[in-house]
JSON list of C-alpha atoms in Angstrom, two decimals:
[
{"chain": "A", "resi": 213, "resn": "UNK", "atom": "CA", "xyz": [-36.83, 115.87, -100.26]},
{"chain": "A", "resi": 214, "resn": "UNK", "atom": "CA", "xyz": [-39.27, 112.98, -100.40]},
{"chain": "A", "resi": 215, "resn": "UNK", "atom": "CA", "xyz": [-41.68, 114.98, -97.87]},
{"chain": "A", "resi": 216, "resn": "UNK", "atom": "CA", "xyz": [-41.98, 118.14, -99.64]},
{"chain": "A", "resi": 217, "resn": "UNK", "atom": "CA", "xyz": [-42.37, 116.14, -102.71]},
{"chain": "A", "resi": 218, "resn": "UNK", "atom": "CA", "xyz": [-45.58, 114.26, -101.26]},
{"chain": "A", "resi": 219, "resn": "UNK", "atom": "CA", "xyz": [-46.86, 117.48, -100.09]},
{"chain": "A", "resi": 220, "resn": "UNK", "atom": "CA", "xyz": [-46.72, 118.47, -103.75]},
{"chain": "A", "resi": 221, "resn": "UNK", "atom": "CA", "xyz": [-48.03, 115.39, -105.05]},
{"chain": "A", "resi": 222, "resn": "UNK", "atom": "CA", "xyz": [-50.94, 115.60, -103.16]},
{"chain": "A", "resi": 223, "resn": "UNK", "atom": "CA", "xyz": [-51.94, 119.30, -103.89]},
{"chain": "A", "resi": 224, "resn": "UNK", "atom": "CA", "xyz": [-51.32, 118.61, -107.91]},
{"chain": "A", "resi": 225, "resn": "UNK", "atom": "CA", "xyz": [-53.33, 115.54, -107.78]},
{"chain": "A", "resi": 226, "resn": "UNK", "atom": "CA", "xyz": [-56.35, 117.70, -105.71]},
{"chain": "A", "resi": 227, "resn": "UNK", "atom": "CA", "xyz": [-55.53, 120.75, -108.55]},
{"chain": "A", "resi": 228, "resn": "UNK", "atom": "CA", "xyz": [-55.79, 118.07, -111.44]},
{"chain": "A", "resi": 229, "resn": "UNK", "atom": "CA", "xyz": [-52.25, 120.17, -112.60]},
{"chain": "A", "resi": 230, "resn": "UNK", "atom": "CA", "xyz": [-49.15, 121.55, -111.81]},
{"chain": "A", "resi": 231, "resn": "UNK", "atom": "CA", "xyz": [-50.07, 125.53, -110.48]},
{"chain": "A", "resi": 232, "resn": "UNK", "atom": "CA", "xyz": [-48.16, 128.24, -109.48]},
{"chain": "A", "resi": 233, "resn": "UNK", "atom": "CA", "xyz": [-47.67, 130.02, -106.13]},
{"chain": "A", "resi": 234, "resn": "UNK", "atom": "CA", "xyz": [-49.75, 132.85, -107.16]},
{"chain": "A", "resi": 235, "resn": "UNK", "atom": "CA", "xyz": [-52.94, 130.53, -107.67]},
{"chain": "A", "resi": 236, "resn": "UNK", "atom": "CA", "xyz": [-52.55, 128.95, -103.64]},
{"chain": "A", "resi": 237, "resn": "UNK", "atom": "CA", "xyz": [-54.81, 131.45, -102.20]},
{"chain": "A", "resi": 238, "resn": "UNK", "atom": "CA", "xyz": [-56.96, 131.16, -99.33]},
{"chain": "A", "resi": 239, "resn": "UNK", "atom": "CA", "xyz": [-60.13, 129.60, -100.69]},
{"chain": "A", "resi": 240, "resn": "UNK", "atom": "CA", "xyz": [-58.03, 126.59, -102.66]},
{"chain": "A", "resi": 241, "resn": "UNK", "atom": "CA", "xyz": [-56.50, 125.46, -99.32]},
{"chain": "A", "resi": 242, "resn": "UNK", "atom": "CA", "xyz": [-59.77, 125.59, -97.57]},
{"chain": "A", "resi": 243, "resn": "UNK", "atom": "CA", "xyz": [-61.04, 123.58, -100.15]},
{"chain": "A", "resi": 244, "resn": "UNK", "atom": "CA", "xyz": [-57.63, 120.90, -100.26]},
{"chain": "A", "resi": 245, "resn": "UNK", "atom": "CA", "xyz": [-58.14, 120.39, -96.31]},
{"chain": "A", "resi": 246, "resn": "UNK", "atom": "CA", "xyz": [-61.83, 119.55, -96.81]},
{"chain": "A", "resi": 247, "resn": "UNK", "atom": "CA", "xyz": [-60.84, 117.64, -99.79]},
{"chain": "A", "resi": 248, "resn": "UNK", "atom": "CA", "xyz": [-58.31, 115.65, -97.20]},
{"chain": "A", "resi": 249, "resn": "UNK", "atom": "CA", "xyz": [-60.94, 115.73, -94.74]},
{"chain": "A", "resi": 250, "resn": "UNK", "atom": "CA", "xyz": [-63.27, 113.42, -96.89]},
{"chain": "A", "resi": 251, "resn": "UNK", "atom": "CA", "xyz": [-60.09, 111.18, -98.29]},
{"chain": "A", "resi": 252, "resn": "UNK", "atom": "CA", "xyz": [-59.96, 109.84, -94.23]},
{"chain": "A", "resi": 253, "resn": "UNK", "atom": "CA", "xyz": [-56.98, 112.06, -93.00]},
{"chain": "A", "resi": 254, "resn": "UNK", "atom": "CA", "xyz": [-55.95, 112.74, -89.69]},
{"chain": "A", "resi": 255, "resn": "UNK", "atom": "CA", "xyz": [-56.08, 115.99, -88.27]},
{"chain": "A", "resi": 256, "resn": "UNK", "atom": "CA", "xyz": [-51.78, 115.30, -88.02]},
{"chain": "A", "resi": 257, "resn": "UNK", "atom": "CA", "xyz": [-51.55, 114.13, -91.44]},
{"chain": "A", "resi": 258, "resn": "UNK", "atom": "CA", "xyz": [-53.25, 117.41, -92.90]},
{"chain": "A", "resi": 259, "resn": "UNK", "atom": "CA", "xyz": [-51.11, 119.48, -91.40]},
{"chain": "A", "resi": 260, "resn": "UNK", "atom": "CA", "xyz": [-48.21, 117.86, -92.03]},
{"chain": "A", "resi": 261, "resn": "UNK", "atom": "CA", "xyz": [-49.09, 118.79, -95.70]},
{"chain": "A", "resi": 262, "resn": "UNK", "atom": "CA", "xyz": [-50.20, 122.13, -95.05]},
{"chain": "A", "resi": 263, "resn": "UNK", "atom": "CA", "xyz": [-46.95, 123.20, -92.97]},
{"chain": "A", "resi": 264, "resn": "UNK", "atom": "CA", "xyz": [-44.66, 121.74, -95.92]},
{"chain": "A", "resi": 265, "resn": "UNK", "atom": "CA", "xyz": [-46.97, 123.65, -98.40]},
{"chain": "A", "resi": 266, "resn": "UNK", "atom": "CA", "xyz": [-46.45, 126.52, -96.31]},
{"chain": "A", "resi": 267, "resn": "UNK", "atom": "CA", "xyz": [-42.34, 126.29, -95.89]},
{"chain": "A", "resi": 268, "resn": "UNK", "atom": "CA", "xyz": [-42.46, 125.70, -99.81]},
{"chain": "A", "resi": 269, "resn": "UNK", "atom": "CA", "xyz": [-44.43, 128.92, -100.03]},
{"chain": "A", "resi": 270, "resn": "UNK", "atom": "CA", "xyz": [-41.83, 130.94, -97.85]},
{"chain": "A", "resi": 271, "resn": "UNK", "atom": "CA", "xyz": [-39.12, 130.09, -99.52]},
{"chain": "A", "resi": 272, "resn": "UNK", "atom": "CA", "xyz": [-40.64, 130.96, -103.30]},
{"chain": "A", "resi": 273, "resn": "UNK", "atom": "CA", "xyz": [-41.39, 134.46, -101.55]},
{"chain": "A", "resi": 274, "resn": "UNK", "atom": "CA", "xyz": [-37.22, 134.60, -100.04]},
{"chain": "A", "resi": 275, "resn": "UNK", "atom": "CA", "xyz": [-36.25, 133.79, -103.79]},
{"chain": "A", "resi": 276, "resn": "UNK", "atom": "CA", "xyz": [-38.84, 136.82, -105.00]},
{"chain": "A", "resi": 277, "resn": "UNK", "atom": "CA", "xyz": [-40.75, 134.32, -107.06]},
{"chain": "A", "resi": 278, "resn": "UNK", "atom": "CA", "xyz": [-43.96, 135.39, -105.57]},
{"chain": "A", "resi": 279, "resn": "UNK", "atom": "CA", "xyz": [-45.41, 138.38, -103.68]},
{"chain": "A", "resi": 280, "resn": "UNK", "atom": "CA", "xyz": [-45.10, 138.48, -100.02]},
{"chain": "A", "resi": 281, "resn": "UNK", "atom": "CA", "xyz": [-48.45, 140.38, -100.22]},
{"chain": "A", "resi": 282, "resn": "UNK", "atom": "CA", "xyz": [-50.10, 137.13, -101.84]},
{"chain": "A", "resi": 283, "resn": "UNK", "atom": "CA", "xyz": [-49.21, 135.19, -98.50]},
{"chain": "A", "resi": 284, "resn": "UNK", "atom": "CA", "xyz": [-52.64, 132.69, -98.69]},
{"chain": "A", "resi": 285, "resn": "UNK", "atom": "CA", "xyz": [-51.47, 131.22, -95.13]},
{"chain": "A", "resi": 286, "resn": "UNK", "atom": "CA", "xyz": [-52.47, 134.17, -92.47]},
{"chain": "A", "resi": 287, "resn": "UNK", "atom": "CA", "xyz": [-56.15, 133.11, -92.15]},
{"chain": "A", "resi": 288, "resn": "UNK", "atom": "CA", "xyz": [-55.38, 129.15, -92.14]},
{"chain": "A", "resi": 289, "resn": "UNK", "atom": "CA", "xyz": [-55.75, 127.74, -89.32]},
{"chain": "A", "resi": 290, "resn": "UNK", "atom": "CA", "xyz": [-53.02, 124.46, -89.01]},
{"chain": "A", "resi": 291, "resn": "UNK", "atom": "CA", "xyz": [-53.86, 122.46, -85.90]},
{"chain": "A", "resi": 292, "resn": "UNK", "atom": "CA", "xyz": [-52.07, 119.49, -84.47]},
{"chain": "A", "resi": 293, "resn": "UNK", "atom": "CA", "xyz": [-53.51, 116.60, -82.27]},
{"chain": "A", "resi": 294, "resn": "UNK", "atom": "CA", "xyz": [-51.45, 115.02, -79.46]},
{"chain": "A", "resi": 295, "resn": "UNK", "atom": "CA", "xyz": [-50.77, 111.39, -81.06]},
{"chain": "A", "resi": 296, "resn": "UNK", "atom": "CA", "xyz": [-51.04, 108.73, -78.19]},
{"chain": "A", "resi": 297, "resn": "UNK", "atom": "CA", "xyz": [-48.38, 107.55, -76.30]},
{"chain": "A", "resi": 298, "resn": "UNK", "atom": "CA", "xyz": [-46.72, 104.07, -78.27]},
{"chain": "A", "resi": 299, "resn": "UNK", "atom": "CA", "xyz": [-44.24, 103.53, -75.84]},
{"chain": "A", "resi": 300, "resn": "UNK", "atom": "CA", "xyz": [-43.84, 100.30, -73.70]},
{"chain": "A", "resi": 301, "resn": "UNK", "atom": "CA", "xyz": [-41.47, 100.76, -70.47]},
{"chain": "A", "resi": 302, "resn": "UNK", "atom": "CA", "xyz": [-38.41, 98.97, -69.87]},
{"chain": "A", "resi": 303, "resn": "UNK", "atom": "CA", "xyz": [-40.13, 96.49, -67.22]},
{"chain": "A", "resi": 304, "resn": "UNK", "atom": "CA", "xyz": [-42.70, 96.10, -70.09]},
{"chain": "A", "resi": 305, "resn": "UNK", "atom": "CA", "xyz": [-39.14, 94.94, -72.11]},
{"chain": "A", "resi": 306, "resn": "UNK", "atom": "CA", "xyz": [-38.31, 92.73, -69.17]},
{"chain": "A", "resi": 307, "resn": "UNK", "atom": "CA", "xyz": [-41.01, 90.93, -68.89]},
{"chain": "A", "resi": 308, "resn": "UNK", "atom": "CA", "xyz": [-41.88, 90.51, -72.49]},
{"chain": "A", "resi": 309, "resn": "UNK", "atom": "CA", "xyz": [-37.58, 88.84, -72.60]},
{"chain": "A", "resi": 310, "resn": "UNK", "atom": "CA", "xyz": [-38.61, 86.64, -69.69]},
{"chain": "A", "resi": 311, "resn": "UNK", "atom": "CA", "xyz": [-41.93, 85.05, -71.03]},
{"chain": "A", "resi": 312, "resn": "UNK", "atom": "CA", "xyz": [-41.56, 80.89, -71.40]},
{"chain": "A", "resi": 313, "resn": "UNK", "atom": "CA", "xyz": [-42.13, 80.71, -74.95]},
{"chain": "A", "resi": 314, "resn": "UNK", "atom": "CA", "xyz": [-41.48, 78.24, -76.94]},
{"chain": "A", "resi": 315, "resn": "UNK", "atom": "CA", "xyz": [-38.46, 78.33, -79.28]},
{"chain": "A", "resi": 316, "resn": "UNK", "atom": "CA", "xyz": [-39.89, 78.65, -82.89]},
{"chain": "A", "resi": 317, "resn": "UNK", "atom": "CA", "xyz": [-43.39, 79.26, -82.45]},
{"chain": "A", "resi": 318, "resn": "UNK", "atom": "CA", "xyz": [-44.97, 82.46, -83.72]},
{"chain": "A", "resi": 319, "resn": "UNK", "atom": "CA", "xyz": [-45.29, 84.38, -80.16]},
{"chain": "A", "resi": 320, "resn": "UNK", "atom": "CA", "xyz": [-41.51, 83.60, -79.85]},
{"chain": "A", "resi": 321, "resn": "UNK", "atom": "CA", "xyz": [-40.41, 84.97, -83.37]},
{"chain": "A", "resi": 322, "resn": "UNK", "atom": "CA", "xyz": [-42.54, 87.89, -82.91]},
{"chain": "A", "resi": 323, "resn": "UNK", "atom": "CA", "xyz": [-41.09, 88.66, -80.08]},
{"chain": "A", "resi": 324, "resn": "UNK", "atom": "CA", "xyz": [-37.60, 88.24, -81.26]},
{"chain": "A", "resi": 325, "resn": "UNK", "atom": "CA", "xyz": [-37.80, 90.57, -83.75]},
{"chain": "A", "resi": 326, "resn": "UNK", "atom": "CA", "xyz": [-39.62, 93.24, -81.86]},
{"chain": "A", "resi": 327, "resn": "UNK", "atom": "CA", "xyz": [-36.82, 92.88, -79.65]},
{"chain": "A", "resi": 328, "resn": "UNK", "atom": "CA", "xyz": [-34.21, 93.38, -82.33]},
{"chain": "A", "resi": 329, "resn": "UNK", "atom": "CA", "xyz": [-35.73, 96.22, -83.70]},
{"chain": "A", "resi": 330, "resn": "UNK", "atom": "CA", "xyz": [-35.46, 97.61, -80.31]},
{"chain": "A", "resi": 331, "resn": "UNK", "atom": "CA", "xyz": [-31.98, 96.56, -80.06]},
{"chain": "A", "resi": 332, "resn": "UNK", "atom": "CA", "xyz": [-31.44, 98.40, -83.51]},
{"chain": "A", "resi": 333, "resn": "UNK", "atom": "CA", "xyz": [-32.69, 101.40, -81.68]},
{"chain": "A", "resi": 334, "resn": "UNK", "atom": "CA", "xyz": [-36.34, 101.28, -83.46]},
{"chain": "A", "resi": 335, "resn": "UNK", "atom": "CA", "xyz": [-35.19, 99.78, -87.15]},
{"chain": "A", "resi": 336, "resn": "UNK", "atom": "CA", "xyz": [-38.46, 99.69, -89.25]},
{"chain": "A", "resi": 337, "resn": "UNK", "atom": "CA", "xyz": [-39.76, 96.46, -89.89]},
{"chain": "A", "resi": 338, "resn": "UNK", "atom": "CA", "xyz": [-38.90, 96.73, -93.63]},
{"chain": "A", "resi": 339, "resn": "UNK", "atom": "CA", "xyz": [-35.50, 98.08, -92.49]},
{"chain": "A", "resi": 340, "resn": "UNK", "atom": "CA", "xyz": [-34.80, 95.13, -90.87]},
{"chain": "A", "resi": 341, "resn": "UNK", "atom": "CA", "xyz": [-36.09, 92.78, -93.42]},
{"chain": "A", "resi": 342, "resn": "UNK", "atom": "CA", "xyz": [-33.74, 93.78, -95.76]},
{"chain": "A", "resi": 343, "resn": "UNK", "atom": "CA", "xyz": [-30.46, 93.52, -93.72]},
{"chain": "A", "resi": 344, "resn": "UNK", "atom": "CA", "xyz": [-27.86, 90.94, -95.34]},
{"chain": "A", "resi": 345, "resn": "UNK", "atom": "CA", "xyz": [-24.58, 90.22, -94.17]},
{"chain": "A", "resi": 346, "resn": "UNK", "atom": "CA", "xyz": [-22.79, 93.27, -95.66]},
{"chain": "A", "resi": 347, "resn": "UNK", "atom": "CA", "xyz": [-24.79, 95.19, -92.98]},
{"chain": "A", "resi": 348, "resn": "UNK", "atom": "CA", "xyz": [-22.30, 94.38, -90.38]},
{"chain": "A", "resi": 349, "resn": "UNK", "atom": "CA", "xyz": [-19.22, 96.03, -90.46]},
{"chain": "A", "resi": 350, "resn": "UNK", "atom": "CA", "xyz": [-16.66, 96.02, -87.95]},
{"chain": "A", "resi": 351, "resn": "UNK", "atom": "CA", "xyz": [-19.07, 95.01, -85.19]},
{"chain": "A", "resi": 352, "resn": "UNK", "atom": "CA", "xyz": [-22.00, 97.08, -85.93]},
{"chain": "A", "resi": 353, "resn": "UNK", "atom": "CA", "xyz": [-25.09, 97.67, -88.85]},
{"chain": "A", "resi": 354, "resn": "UNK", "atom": "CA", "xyz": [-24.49, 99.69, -91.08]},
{"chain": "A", "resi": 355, "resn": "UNK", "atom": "CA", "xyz": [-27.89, 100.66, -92.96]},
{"chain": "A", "resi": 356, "resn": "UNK", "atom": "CA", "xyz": [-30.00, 103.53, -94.57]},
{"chain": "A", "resi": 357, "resn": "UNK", "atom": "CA", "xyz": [-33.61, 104.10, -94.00]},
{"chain": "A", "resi": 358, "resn": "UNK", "atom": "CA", "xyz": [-35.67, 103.46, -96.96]},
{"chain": "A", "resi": 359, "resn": "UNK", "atom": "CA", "xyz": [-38.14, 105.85, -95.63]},
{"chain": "A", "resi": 360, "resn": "UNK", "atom": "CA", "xyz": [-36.06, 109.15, -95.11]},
{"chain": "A", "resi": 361, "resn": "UNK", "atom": "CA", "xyz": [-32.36, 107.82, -96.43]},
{"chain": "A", "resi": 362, "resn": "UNK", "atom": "CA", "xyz": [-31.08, 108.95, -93.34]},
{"chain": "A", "resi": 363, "resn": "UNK", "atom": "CA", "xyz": [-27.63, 106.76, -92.69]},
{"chain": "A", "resi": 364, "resn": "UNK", "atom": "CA", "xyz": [-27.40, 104.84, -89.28]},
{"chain": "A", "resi": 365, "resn": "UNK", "atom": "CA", "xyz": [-24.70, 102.85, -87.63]},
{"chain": "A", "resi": 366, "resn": "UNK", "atom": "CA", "xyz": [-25.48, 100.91, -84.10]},
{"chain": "A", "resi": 367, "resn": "UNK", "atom": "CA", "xyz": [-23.71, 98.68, -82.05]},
{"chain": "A", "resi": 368, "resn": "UNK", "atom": "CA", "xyz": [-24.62, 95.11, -82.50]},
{"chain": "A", "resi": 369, "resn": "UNK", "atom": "CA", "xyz": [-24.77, 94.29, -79.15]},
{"chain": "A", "resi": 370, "resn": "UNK", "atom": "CA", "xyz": [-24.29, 90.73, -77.90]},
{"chain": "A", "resi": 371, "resn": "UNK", "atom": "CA", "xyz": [-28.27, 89.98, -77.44]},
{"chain": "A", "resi": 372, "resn": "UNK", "atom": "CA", "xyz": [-29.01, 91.34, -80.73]},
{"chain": "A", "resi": 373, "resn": "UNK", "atom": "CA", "xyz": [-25.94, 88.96, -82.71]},
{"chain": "A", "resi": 374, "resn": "UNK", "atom": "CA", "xyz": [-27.48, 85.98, -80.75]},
{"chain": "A", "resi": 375, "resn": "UNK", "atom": "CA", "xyz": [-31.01, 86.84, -82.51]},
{"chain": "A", "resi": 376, "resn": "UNK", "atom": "CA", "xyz": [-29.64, 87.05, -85.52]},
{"chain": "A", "resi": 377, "resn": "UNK", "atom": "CA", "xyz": [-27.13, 83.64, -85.68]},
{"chain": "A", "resi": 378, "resn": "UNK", "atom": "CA", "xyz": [-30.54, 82.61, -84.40]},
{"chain": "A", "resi": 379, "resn": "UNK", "atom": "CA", "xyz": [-32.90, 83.02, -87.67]},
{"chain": "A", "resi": 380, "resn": "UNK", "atom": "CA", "xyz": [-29.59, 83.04, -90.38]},
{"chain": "A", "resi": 381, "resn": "UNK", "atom": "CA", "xyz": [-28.80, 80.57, -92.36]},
{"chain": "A", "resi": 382, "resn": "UNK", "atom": "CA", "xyz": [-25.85, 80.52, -94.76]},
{"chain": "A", "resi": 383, "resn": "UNK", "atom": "CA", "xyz": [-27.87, 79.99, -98.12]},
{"chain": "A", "resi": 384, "resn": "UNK", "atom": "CA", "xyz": [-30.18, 83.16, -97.17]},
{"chain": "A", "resi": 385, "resn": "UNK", "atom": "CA", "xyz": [-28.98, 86.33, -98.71]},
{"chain": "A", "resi": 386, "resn": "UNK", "atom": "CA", "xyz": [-31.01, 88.51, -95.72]},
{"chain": "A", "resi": 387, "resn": "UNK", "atom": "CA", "xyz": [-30.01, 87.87, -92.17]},
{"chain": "A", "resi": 388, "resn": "UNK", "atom": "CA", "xyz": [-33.70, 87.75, -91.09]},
{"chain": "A", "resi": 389, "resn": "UNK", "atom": "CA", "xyz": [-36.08, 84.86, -92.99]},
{"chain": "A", "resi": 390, "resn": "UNK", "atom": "CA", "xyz": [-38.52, 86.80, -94.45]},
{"chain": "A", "resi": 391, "resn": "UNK", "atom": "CA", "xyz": [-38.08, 87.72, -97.68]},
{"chain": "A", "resi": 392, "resn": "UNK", "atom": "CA", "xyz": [-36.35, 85.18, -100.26]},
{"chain": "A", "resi": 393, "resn": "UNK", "atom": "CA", "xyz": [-33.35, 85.58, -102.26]},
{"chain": "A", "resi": 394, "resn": "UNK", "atom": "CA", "xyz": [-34.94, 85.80, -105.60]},
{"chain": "A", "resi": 395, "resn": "UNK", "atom": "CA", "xyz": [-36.94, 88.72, -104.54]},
{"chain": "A", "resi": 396, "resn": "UNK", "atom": "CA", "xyz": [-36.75, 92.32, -106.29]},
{"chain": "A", "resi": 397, "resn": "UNK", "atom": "CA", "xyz": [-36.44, 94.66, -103.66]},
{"chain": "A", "resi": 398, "resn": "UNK", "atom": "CA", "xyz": [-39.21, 97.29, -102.91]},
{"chain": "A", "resi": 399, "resn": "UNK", "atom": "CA", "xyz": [-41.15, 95.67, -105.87]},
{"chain": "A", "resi": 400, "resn": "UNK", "atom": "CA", "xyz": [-45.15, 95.01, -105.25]},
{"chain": "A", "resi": 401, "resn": "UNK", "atom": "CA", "xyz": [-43.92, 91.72, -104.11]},
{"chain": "A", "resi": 402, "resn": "UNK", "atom": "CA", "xyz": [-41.71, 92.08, -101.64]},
{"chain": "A", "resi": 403, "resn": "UNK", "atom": "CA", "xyz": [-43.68, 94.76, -100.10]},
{"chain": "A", "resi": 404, "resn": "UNK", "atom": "CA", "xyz": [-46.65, 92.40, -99.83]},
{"chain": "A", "resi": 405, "resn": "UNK", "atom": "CA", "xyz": [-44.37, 89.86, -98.03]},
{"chain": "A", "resi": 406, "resn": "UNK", "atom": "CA", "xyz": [-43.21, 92.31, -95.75]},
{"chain": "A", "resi": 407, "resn": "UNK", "atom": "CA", "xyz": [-46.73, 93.49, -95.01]},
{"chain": "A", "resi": 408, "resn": "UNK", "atom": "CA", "xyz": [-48.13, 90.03, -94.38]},
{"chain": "A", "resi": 409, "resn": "UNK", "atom": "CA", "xyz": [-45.34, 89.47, -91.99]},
{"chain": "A", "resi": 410, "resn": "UNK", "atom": "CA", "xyz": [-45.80, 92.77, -90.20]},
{"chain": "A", "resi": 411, "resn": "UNK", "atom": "CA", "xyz": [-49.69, 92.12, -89.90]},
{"chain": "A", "resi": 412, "resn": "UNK", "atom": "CA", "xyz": [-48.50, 88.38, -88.47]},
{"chain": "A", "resi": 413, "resn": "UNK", "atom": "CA", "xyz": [-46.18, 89.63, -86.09]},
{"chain": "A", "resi": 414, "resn": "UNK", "atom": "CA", "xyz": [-48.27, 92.31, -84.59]},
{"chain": "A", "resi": 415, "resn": "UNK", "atom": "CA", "xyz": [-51.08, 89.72, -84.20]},
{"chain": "A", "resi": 416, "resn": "UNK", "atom": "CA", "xyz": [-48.57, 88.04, -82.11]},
{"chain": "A", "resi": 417, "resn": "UNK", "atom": "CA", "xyz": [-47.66, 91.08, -80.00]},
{"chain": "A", "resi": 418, "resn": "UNK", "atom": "CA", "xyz": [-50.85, 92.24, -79.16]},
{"chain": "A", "resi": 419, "resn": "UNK", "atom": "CA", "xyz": [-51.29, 88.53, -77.45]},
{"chain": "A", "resi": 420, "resn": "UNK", "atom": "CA", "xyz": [-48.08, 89.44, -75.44]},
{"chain": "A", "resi": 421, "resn": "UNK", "atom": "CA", "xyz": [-49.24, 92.33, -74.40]},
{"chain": "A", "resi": 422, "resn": "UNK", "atom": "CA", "xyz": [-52.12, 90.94, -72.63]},
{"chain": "A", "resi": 423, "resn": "UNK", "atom": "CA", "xyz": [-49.46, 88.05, -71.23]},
{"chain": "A", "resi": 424, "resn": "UNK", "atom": "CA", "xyz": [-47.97, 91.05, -69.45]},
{"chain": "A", "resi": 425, "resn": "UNK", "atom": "CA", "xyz": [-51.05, 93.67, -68.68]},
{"chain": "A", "resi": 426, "resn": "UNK", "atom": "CA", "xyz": [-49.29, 96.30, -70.86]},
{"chain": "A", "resi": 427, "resn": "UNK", "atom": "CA", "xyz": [-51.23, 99.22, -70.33]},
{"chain": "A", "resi": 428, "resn": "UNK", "atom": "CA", "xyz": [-50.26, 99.41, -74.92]},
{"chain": "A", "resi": 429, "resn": "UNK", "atom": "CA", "xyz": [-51.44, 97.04, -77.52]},
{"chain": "A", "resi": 430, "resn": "UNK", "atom": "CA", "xyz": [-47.53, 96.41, -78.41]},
{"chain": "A", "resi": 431, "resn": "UNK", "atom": "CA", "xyz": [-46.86, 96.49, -82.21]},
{"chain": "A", "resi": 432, "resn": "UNK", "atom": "CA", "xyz": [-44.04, 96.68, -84.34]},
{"chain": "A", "resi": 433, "resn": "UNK", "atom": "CA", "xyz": [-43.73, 100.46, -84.34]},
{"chain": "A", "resi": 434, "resn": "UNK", "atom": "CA", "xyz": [-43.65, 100.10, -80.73]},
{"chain": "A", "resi": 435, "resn": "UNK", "atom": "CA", "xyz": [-40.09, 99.54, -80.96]},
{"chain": "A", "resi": 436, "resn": "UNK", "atom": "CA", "xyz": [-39.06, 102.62, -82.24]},
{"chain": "A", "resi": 437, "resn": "UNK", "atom": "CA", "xyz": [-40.82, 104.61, -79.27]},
{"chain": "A", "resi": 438, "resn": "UNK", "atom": "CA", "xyz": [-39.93, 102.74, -76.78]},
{"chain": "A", "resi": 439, "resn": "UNK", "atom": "CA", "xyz": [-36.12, 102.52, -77.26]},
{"chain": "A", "resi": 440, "resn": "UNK", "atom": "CA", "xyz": [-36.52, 106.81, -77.58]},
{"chain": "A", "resi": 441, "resn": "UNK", "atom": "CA", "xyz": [-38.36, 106.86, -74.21]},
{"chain": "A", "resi": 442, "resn": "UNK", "atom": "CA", "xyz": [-35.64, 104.62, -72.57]}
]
């Protein structure tokens, strides 16, 4: 599992070596949150790490790899901080899908794919970057998070199909224009691209937002939230 692994990551890389269960006592965590503390993470962030640590922990002790009477974890205190609220309403979505903008400029094609990311019930950015034809099967996308590998299938509804014949051409290999052909995907390139194009887009958004007093600076991620809260 790609979280537990960056849990691990992270405490070898603060250890400076692979360790055992037995040497996670209650001083060395003290010491890794302060250690995250310093390296800029948020209070969510560390204790993301900590509870995986912790799970990882539990289940050495269920397989009898390590003494339930070494448990480091009863005096560690993992907090969690309410994130803020990244949702946009559906009048937000209204009025953001009835703004005069002009067809190919860069407020309109941020907006279009915000909007089909919603459509795609919250599709990353990257996600959607690296949808081809072979996506759409039968009516619908068929894709699988890069992030988490998790499998999804969604209706392609009729709003989302006209975004897409939209932006496609027939020589591009993706459906969306933002990455070329040629490109080796998830290299150092094509994560650059998509980066550039996320930080262009969101400029973008954060200009609609003001067009329609959204109480949010609307971003990419956005999308995601706001299609759960509808």
């Amino acid at each position: 599992d790609l979280v537990y692994q960056a849990a691990v990551n992270r405490l070898v890389t603060f250890c400076g070596a692979e360790i055992t269960c037995e040497k996670i006592d209650y001083k060395l965590l003290t010491e890794f949150i302060h250690h995250l503390k310093v390296d800029g993470l948020k209070i969510n962030s560390i204790s993301n790490y900590l509870r995986t640590i912790r799970a990882i922990y539990n289940k050495a002790i269920k397989y009898k790899l390590v003494d339930r009477a070494s448990y480091p974890f009863y005096d560690i205190s993992i907090k969690s901080q309410k994130t803020a609220n990244r949702a946009i309403s559906k009048a937000d979505i209204k009025q953001l899908n009835s703004l005069p903008l002009e067809e190919d400029s860069p407020s309109w094609r941020a907006l279009k794919y915000f909007i089909l990311s919603f459509y795609f019930r919250g599709i990353s950015f990257t996600d959607m970057a690296y949808l081809k034809d072979s996506n759409i099967i039968n009516g619908r996308i068929h894709y699988e998070r890069r992030k988490t590998h998790k499998i999804y299938n969604i209706k392609l509804v009729d709003p989302a199909e006209e975004i897409i014949n939209n932006f496609h051409q027939l020589e591009n290999e993706y459906l969306l224009p933002i990455l070329p052909n040629n490109i080796i995907e998830d290299s150092l390139e094509a994560k650059r691209i998509i980066k550039q194009w996320i930080k262009t887009t969101n400029k973008y958004l954060k200009r609609l937002s003001l067009e329609i007093n959204s109480k949010i600076a609307i971003t990419t991620y956005c999308s995601r939230h706001s299609f759960a809260t509808i």
